[in-house]
Each structure stands twice: as C-alpha cells, then as structure tokens.
XYZ file of C-alpha atoms in Angstrom:
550
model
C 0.000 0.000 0.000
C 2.596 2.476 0.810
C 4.612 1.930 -2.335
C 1.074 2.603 -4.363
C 0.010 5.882 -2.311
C 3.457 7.574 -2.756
C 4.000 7.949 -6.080
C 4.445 11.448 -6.832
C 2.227 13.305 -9.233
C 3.310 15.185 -12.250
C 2.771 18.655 -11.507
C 4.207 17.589 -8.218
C 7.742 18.099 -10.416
C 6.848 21.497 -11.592
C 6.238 22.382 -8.187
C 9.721 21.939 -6.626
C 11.544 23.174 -9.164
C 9.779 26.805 -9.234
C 9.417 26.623 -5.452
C 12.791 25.214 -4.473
C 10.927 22.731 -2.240
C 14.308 20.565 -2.661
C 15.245 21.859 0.690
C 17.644 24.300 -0.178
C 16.912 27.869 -1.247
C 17.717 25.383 -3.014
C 41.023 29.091 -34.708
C 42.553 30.672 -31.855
C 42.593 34.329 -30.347
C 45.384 36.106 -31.299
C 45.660 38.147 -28.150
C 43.781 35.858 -25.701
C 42.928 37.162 -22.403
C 43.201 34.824 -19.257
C 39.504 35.367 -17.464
C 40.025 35.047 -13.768
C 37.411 34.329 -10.956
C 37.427 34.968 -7.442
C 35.700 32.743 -5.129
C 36.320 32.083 -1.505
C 37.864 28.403 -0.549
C 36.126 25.470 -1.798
C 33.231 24.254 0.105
C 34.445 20.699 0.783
C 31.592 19.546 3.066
C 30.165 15.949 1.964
C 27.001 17.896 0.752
C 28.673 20.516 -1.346
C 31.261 17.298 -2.868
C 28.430 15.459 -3.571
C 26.403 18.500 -5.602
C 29.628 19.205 -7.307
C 29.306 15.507 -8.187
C 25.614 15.449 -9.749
C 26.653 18.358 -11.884
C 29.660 17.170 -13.045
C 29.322 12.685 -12.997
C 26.513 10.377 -13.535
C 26.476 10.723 -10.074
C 28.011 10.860 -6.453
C 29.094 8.087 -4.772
C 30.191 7.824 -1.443
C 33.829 6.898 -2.174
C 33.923 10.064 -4.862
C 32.085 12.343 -2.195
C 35.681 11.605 0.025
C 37.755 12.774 -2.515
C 36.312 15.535 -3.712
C 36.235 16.551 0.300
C 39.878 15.860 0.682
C 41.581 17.934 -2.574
C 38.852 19.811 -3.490
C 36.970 21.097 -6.287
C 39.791 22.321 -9.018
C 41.555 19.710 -7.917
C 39.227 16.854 -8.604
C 37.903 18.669 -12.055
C 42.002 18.784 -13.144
C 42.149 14.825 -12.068
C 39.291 14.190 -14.074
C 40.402 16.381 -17.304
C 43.689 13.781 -17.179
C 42.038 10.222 -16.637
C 41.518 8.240 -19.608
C 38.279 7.833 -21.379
C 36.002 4.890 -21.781
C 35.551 3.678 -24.950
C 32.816 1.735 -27.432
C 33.585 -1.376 -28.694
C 32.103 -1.393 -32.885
C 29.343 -3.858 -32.924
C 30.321 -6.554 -35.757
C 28.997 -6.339 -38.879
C 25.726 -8.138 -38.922
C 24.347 -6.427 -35.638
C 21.323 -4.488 -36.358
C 20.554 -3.572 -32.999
C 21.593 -1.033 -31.053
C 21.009 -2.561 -28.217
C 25.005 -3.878 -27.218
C 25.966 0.142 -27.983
C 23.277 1.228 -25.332
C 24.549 -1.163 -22.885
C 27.806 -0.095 -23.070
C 26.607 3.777 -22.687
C 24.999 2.598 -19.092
C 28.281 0.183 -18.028
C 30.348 3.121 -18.901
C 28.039 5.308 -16.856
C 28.044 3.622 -13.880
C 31.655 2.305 -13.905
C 33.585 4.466 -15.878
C 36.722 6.651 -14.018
C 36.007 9.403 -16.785
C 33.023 10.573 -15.285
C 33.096 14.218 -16.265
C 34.036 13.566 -19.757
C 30.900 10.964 -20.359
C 28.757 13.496 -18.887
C 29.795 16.690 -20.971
C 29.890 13.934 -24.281
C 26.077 13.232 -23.335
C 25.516 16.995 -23.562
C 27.078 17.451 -26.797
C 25.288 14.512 -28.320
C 21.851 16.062 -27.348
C 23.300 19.202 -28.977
C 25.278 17.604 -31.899
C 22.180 15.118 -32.465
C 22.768 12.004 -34.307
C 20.298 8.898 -33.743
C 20.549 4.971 -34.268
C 16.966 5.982 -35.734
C 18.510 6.350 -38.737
C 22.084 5.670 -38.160
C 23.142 2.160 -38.105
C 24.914 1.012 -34.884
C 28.007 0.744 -36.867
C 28.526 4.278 -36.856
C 26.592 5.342 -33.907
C 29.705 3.504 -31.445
C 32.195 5.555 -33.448
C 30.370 8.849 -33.186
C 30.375 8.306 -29.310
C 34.082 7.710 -29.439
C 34.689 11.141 -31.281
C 32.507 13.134 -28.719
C 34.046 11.448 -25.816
C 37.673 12.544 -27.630
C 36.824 15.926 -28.437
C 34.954 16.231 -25.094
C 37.890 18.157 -23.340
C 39.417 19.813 -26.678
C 38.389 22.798 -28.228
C 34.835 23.656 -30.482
C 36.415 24.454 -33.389
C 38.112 20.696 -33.368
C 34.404 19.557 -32.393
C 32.949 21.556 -35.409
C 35.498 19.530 -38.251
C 35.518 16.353 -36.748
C 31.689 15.704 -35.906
C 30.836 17.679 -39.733
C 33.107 14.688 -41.212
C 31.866 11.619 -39.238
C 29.833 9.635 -41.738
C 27.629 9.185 -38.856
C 26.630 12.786 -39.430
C 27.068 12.490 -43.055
C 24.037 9.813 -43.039
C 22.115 11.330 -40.370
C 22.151 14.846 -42.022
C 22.452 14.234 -45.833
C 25.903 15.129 -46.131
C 27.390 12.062 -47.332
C 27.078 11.916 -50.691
C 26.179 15.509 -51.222
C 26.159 16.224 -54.902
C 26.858 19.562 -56.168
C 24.361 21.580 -58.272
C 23.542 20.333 -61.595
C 21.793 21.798 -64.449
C 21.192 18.809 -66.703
C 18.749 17.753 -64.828
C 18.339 20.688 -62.782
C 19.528 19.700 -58.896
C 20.760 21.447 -56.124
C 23.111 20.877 -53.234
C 21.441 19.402 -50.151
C 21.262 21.981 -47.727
C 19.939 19.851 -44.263
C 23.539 19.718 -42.158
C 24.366 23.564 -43.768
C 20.726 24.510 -42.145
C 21.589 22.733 -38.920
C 24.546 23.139 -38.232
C 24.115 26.953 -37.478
C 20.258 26.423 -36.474
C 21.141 23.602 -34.002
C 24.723 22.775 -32.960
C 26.750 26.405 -33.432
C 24.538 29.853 -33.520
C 21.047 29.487 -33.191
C 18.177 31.427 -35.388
C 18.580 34.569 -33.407
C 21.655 36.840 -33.330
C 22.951 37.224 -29.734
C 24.688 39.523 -27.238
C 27.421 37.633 -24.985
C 25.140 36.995 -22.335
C 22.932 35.388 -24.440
C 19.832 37.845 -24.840
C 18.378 38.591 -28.239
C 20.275 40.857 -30.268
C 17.206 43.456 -31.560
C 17.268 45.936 -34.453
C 16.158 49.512 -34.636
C 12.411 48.458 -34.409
C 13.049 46.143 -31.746
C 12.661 42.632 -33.747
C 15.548 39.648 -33.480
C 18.084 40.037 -35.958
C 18.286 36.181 -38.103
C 21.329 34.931 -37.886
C 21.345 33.469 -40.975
C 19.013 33.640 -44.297
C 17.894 31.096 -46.619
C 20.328 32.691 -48.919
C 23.567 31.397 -46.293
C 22.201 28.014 -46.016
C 22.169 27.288 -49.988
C 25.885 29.090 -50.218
C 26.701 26.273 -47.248
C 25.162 23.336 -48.529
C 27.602 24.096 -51.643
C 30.549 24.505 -49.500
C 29.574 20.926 -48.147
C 29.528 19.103 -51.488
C 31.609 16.951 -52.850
C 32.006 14.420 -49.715
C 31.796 10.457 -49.300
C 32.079 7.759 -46.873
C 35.541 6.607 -45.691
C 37.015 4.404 -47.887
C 37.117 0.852 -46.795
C 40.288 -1.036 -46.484
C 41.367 -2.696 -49.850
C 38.948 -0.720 -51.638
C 38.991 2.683 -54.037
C 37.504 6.028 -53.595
C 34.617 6.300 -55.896
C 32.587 9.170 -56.255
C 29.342 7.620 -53.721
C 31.498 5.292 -51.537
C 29.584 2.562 -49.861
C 28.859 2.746 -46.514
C 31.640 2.323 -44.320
C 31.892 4.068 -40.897
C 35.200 4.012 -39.516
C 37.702 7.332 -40.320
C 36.918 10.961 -41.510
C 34.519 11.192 -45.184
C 36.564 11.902 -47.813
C 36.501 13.972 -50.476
C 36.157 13.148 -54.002
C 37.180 16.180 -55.396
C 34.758 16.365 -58.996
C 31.907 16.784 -57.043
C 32.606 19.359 -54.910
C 31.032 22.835 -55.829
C 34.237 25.156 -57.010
C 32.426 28.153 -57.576
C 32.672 31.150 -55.342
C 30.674 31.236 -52.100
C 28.867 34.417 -49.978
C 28.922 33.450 -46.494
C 28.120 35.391 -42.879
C 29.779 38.522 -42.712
C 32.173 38.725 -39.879
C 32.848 42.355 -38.166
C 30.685 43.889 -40.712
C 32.900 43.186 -43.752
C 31.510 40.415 -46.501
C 32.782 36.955 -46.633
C 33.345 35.632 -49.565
C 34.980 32.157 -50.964
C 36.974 32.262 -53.852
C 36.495 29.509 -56.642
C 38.447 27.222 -57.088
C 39.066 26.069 -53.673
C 39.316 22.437 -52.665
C 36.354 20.410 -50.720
C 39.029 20.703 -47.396
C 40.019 23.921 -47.851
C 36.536 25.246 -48.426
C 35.174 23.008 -45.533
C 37.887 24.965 -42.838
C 37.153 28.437 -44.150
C 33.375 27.948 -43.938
C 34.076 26.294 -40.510
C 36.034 29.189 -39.167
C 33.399 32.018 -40.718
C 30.724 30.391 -38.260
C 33.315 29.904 -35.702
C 33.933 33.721 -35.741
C 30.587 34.621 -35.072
C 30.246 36.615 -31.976
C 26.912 34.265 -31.261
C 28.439 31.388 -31.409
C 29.872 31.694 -27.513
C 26.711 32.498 -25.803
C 24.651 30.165 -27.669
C 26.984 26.923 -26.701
C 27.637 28.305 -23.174
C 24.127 28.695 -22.475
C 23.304 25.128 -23.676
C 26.069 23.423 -21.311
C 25.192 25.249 -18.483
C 21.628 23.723 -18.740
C 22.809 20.475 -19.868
C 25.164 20.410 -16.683
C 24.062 22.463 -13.820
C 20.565 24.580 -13.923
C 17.722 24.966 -17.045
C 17.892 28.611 -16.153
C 21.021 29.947 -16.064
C 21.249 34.356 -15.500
C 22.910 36.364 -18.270
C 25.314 37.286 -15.990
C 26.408 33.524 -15.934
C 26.005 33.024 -19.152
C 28.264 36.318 -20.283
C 31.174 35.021 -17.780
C 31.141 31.457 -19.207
C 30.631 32.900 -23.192
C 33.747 35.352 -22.050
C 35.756 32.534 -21.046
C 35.486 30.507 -24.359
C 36.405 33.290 -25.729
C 39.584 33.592 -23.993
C 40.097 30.020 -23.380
C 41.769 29.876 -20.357
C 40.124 30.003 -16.723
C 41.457 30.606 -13.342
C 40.113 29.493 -9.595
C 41.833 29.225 -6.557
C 45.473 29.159 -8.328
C 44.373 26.237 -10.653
C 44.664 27.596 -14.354
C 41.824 25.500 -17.218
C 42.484 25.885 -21.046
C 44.992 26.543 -23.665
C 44.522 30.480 -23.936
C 43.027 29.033 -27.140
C 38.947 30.418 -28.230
C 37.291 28.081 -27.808
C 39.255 25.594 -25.040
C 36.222 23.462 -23.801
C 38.665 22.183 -20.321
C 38.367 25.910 -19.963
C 34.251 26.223 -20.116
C 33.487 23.462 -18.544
C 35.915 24.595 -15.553
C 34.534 27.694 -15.400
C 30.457 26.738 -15.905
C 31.301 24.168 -12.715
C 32.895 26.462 -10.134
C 31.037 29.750 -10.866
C 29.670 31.392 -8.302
C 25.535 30.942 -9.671
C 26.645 26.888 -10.078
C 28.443 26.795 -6.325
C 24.976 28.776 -4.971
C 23.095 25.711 -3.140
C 26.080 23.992 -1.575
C 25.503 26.056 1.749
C 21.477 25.785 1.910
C 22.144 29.418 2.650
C 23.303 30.874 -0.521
C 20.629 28.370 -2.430
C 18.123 29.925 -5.401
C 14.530 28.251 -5.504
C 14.768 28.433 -9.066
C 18.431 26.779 -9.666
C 18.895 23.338 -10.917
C 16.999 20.945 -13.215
C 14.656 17.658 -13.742
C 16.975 14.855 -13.712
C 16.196 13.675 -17.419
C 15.795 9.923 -17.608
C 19.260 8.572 -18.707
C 20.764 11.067 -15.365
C 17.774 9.805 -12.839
C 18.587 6.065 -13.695
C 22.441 6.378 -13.695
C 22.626 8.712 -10.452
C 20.973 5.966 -8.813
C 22.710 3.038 -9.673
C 25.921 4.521 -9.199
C 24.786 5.747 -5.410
C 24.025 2.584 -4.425
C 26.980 0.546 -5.823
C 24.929 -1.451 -8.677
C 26.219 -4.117 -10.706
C 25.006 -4.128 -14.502
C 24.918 -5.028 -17.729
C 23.164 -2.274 -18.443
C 19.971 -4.107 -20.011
C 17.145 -3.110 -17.607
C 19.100 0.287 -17.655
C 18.649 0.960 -21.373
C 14.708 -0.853 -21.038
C 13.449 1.662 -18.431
C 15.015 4.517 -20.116
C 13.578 3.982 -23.364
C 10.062 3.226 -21.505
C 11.009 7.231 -19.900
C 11.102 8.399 -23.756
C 15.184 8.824 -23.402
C 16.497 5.925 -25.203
C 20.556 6.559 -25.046
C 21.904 7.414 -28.683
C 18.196 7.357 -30.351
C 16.862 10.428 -30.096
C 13.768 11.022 -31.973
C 14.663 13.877 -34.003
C 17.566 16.395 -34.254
C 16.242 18.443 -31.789
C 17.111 16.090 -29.410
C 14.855 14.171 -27.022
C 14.050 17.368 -25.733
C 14.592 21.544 -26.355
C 16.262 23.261 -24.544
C 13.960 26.306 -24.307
C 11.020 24.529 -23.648
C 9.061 26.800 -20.917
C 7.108 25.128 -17.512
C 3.747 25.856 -18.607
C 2.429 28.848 -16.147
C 5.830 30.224 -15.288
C 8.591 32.236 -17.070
C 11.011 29.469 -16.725
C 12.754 26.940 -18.759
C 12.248 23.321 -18.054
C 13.958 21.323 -20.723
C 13.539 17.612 -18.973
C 10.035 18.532 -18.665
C 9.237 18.150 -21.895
C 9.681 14.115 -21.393
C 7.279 14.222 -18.168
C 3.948 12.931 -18.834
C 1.497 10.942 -16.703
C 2.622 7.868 -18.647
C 6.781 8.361 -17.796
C 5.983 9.536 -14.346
C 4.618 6.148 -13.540
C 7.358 4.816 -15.491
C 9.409 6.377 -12.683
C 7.645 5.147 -9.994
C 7.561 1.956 -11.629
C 11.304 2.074 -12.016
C 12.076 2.913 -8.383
C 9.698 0.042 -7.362
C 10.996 -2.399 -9.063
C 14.974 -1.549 -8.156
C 14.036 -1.424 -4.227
C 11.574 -4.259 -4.286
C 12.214 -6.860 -6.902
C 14.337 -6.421 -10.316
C 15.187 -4.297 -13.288
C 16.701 -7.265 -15.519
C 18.526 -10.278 -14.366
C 22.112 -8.333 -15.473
C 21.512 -5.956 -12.728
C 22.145 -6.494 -9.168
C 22.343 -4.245 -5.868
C 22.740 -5.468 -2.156
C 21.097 -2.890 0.156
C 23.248 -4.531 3.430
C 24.529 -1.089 4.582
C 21.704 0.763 4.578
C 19.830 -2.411 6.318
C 22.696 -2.021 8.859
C 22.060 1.865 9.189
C 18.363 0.765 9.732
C 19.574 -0.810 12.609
C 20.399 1.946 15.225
C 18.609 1.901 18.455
C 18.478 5.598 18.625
C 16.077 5.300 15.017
C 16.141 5.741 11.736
C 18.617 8.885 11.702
C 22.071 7.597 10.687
C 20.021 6.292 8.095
C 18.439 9.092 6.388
C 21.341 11.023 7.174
C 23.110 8.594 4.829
C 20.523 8.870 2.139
C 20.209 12.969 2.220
C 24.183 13.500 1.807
C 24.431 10.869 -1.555
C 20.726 11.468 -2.880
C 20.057 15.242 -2.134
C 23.265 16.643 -1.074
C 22.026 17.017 2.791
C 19.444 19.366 1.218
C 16.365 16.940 2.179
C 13.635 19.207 3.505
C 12.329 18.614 7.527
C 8.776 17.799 6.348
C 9.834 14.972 4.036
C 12.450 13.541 6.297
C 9.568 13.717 9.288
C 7.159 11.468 6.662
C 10.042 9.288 5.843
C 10.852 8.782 9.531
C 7.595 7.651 10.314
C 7.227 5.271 7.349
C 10.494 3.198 8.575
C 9.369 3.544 12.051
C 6.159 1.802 10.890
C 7.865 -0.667 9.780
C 6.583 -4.103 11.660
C 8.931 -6.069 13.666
C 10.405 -9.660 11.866
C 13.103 -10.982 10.440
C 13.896 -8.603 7.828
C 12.683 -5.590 9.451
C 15.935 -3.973 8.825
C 15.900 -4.602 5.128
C 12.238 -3.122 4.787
C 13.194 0.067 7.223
C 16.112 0.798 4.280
C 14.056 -0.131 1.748
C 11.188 2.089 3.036
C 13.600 5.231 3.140
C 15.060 4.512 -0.497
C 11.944 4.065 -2.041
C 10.480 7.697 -0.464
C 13.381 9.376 -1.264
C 14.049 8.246 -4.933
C 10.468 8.598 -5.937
C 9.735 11.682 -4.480
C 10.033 14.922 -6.424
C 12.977 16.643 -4.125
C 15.221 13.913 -5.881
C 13.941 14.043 -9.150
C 14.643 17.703 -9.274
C 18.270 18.215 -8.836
C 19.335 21.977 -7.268
C-alpha cells in the first residue's frame, strides 16, 4: 500500500523546481585574455562534494564524495580532465541492434573513471544530435568515441571532426552531397548547412554575450542566418563520401563504411565562389576554385567567428550540466571565457589560452559562483537546478548505491522514460532546450519528457529496483543501509546517509519527518531492517525533491 500511495504526481515536479521545495533555497585568439574568478575556498563539506558531483558525474558516490572533500573542487575537475576515457567497442557487422551500444553507454556510466568527460559527451550529443533511428549502430559507437575525444578539446576541433563523421554524413544528408547540376536541374542538399548553425553552433537569433536577443532599430531579433547562407553552405559541403574501406577505391558515392573521416572526391565538390556570414561587418566571400578541405575549414572558421556562437553553446552546457535557467550574468562570464580560453580558480589555471578551449568552459560553468549557490542551503536559489532527465535519474541511482550491470534493464526503463541513449527522436534532441514550464517564465527542458505515462514509469522504475528487479544483469545489495536501519536511537544515521548521496544534505524537515515515520512503521520480523532501508530509499528516490536536482 505504501509503495502505491506515494507515487508522486506530475505537476508535483513542476512544483519543486519553481518553489525550491528541494530543501535548499535550493582558430585561436590572437591576443587571448586569461579570465580570472574569485571565489572564496572550496566548500568541501560531503554535501557541497556530492552536488559538485551530480553536476559534473553520472552521479556521487560515497567513495567520490571523500575525494572531492579531501583535494577539493579544481583539484578533482584537473584529475578528471587527465584520466583516460572509456571507450565503445564497434558492434560486428551483422548487428542491427543497437542494443550492445546502449549497454555499453549505461556500463560506462556507472563504472567508468572518466566521469566528467561521459557526462559533458552526453551533452554534446543532445546538442550535436545524431540517432541509431537512422544511423546504423556501426557508426553510432564511433560517433560516441569522437565526442568522448573531443569532449575536453576545443569547439572548433568539435565543429570539423563531428561535420566529417559519416555518422553525421548519413544522419544529415551530407554524405554523398552532390553539387548543383543543371542537366537535370539539382541542387546541393542543404539539411547539415541549415543545422549546423540552427542547431549545434549559432542558433536562429543573433545574440549579445550573455545570451539575450540581439534586436534591431524596431526592436525585432536580428536572423542569424538567411535562406540565402544556407544554400551558399550546402555548396561549401559538397563533394564528400564515406571513408574508404580497407582494400577498396575512392569512388565518387562510396559505400557505406563508418570508420575514419569522409573523404573527399574532389569532382563533385562545388568550385564556384561562395557568400557566407559577414564577420565584423565586412563580406565573406569564398573564392572559386578552392578544394572540398580547404573550403570546408574556411566555412568552418566564418561560423566559428561569429560573436553568437559563444553564448549560444555556453548557455546550452550550463543547462545540460548544472541549472535549465542559467542568468545572463552567468552566461556572459562562461561565453567570455570561451572566448579567452583559459580560466582561473583558486590558483588552478583551465584551457589553452586558445577560443574556444572546452577544459576551460566546462571549468569555469562548474565552479562559478551561480553553479556553487546551493552547496551552503544558505546561498541556495529556488529556481536553480533541473529535472533529472531519464538517462541522469537512472544512472545517479545506480551509481549511489553501488549497482552491478549489464546495463539491459538500464537501457529498457530509459527507453520506456522516452530517453532511449543514442536514439533520439529527431535532431532536436529528445528534448529543447527552451522549452518553458507551462504557467511560469522558466525553462524546463527535462520537462518536456514528463507525462502521466513516464511519471509512472518512474515510480515503476524505483519500485521495481528497491523491491524486486530491473533485468537479471543488474544487481544491488542494500546490506549497509539495512545495517544503518539498525540503530537503536532510530532511523537517523540512516536518512542522514541517504540525504548527503541522494540530495546533497538538502532533504527538507517535512519529508524527512514522513520518511521517519514510514520506517518507524515498519513491523517487527526478520527482515525488518531490510524493509526500514528499503522504506527510506523508495520515499526518497520517488519523491520529487530527488527528481529535481538543485
């Protein structure tokens, strides 16, 4: 009965993230100029470690909330920038599933030593959207490799190496892209020149550095683009094939083959002269007779240049990593930094001095002041923070309690939560980032997934991980907290447990008052202690102060 009556309602969600009910108020530069930050000392209390931890992992664990603690935050962020990243195995030739690739996203997850690096490569594959949808799983485990390569490197590196994966090429109609003909009459396909600056670089809307709308004279957004720039694109991007295979020739439509860079195959590249964005005012223009590379760069670089290009990336990272609603202010001190490239806190030094150095944003969207907000419940903003989408909620809580998986159920519950890993829907992701909570002024990205349907899904999911199984390949022993269950003086050391790796000590007094009296109600037997852990890690899991992370 009590695992039916306490399953939190939807709007329940929406609730405690615009209330805060959580607990807590809760190319390169040429002259690059180091942007430095002052904060005070790192809060290294097990709450503040583990926050840092849900922003910047798949989740705290106990053993990570000690280190953390003991060298604090730069220091842990540097470790993590040097460890060596997971990788994906390519699925032989005949597998059609995706399945073995989505298992290895959740092993990697929840085992992985490159925590922060799999975390900001899930962000930029819900920006850079490919999908096994229509990618086969051949090229979807190499695509993860790039992003998790690039991950700590700089955009611009990002921007080549993702618009050459033949992943791409398939997803977005670039492989293969012809150029202009007129016998028959045919034109260059312009879907990856259209998204690329809609989607993964600019945006539709010119903007200032802290990422409001640029306006014009009349007050009305300035386009960042016309239709005019994406057909002069989609000719820059002609002319390129899949990798060629080992043992095999370049031909002008290689067969599929998904391993290596596209190549070009230079007779069907577009040679004539191209108009592209103007940068500082003056025109842009291509001269013909350039080759498919050198073309490719200098189109690259003109959208690199873009003064829009830093806010609208920033902003997007910052959601994907710490809150849906970050302040210009934060979003003008993070855009600053890529534009420098180099960040400073508490004598540690991020980034290359190089536009664009992501070690550098990353460093500085995790230990700025509106991201460190919330580690003293003092300093915490209701509206800070963000739903835990589905791939996040499921991780975070296998990792906090030690779980053991193939990563089968994993993958199963996720895709029953609308998140399948590596399958988005569409290329604008599984969901937008300015989606808007209906009845507020505030963006809710991850609540665009929330429905009755995947909130049950949710409750189903914590039910069946307390109480009985999510797949045979995944296994968790709930011993300690039975233990903690244990003490004579109550419930207390448990909770207390539970509140510093779940909710970052930020566990409000009326929920941990309910929860209390659930295990107390508890009946005596023989595994009394199991049900009086169980009892707290259901309520605390399925409630909405966990599912919204501050």
């Amino acid at each position: 009965m009590l695992r039916r009556l306490l399953i939190w309602p939807l709007f329940a969600l929406a609730v405690v993230f615009t209330a805060g009910c959580v607990g807590g108020t809760g190319s390169s530069s040429a002259n690059p100029v180091q942007t430095t930050t002052t904060l005070a000392a790192p809060l290294e209390t097990p709450a503040a470690a583990a926050r840092l931890l849900e922003q910047s992992t798949f989740g705290p664990t106990s053993a990570l909330i000690t280190q953390v603690q003991q060298i604090g935050f730069s220091a842990f962020l540097a470790s993590q920038f040097a460890t060596p990243y997971s990788t994906y195995p390519d699925p032989a030739a005949g597998v059609t599933s995706l399945l073995s690739t989505q298992q290895v996203f959740f092993t990697n997850a929840i085992n992985g030593q490159d925590q922060l690096r799999q975390r900001v490569a899930l962000a930029l594959s819900e920006i850079w959207v490919t999908s096994g949808f229509t990618v086969v799983p051949q090229g979807m485990a190499p695509y993860m490799r790039l992003l998790l390569q690039d991950a700590f490197g700089n955009y611009r590196t990002l921007m080549y190496d993702v618009t050459l994966s033949p992943a791409m090429g398939r997803y977005l109609d670039m492989v293969n892209n012809d150029k202009p003909s007129t016998n028959p009459v045919t034109h260059a396909n312009e879907n990856y020149a259209r998204e690329l600056m809609q989607l993964f670089t600019l945006g539709l809307d010119q903007l200032n550095e802290d990422g409001t709308l640029k306006l014009d004279s009349s007050g009305n957004p300035i386009p960042t683009y016309s239709q005019d720039d994406v057909q002069a694109f989609a000719r820059v991007f002609t002319g390129w094939t899949y990798p060629t295979a080992p043992g095999a020739t370049l031909v002008k439509h290689n067969p599929a083959y998904w391993l290596g860079a596209m190549q070009a195959f230079e007779s069907n590249h577009d040679t004539g002269s191209k108009t592209l964005l103007p940068v500082n005012g003056a025109v842009a223009i291509l001269p013909a007779g350039q080759s498919s590379t050198a073309d490719l760069n200098a189109a690259l670089d003109n959208i690199f240049a873009q003064p829009s290009l830093s806010p609208f990336v920033c902003k997007q990272l910052i959601q994907h990593l710490v809150t849906s609603n970050p302040s210009p202010a934060y979003i003008k001190r993070v855009a600053t930094v890529f534009d420098s490239g180099s960040f400073s806190n508490s004598g540690a030094t991020f980034g290359s001095g190089q536009r664009g150095d992501l070690q550098a944003v990353i460093a500085a969207i995790l230990l700025d002041p509106e991201a460190r907000r919330g580690d003293d419940s003092t300093t915490a903003n209701a509206t800070d923070g963000h739903l835990r989408e589905p791939i996040l909620y499921i991780a975070n809580i296998l990792r906090a309690f030690g779980t053991t998986s193939d990563g089968v159920g994993p993958v199963n519950f996720a895709t029953s939560m609308s998140e399948a890993p590596l399958d988005s829907p569409s290329v604008f992701n599984f969901f937008p980032p300015d989606y808007g909570l209906p009845g507020t002024n505030l963006l809710g990205p991850e609540f665009s997934l929330e429905t009755a349907a995947t909130t049950l899904v949710r409750a189903n999911f914590v039910n069946s991980f307390v109480y009985g199984s999510i797949g045979a390949g995944t296994k968790v022993d709930f011993t300690t907290y039975a233990n903690l269950s244990a003490d004579p003086n109550g419930a207390g050391q448990l909770l207390d447990s539970l509140n510093t790796v779940l909710l970052h000590g930020a566990m409000s007094s009326s929920a941990r008052a309910s929860i209390l009296t659930a295990v107390n109600a508890v009946p005596a037997g023989a595994t009394q202690n199991l049900q009086r852990a169980q009892t707290a890690i259901y309520l605390v899991l399925s409630s909405s102060q966990y599912q919204v992370q501050h």
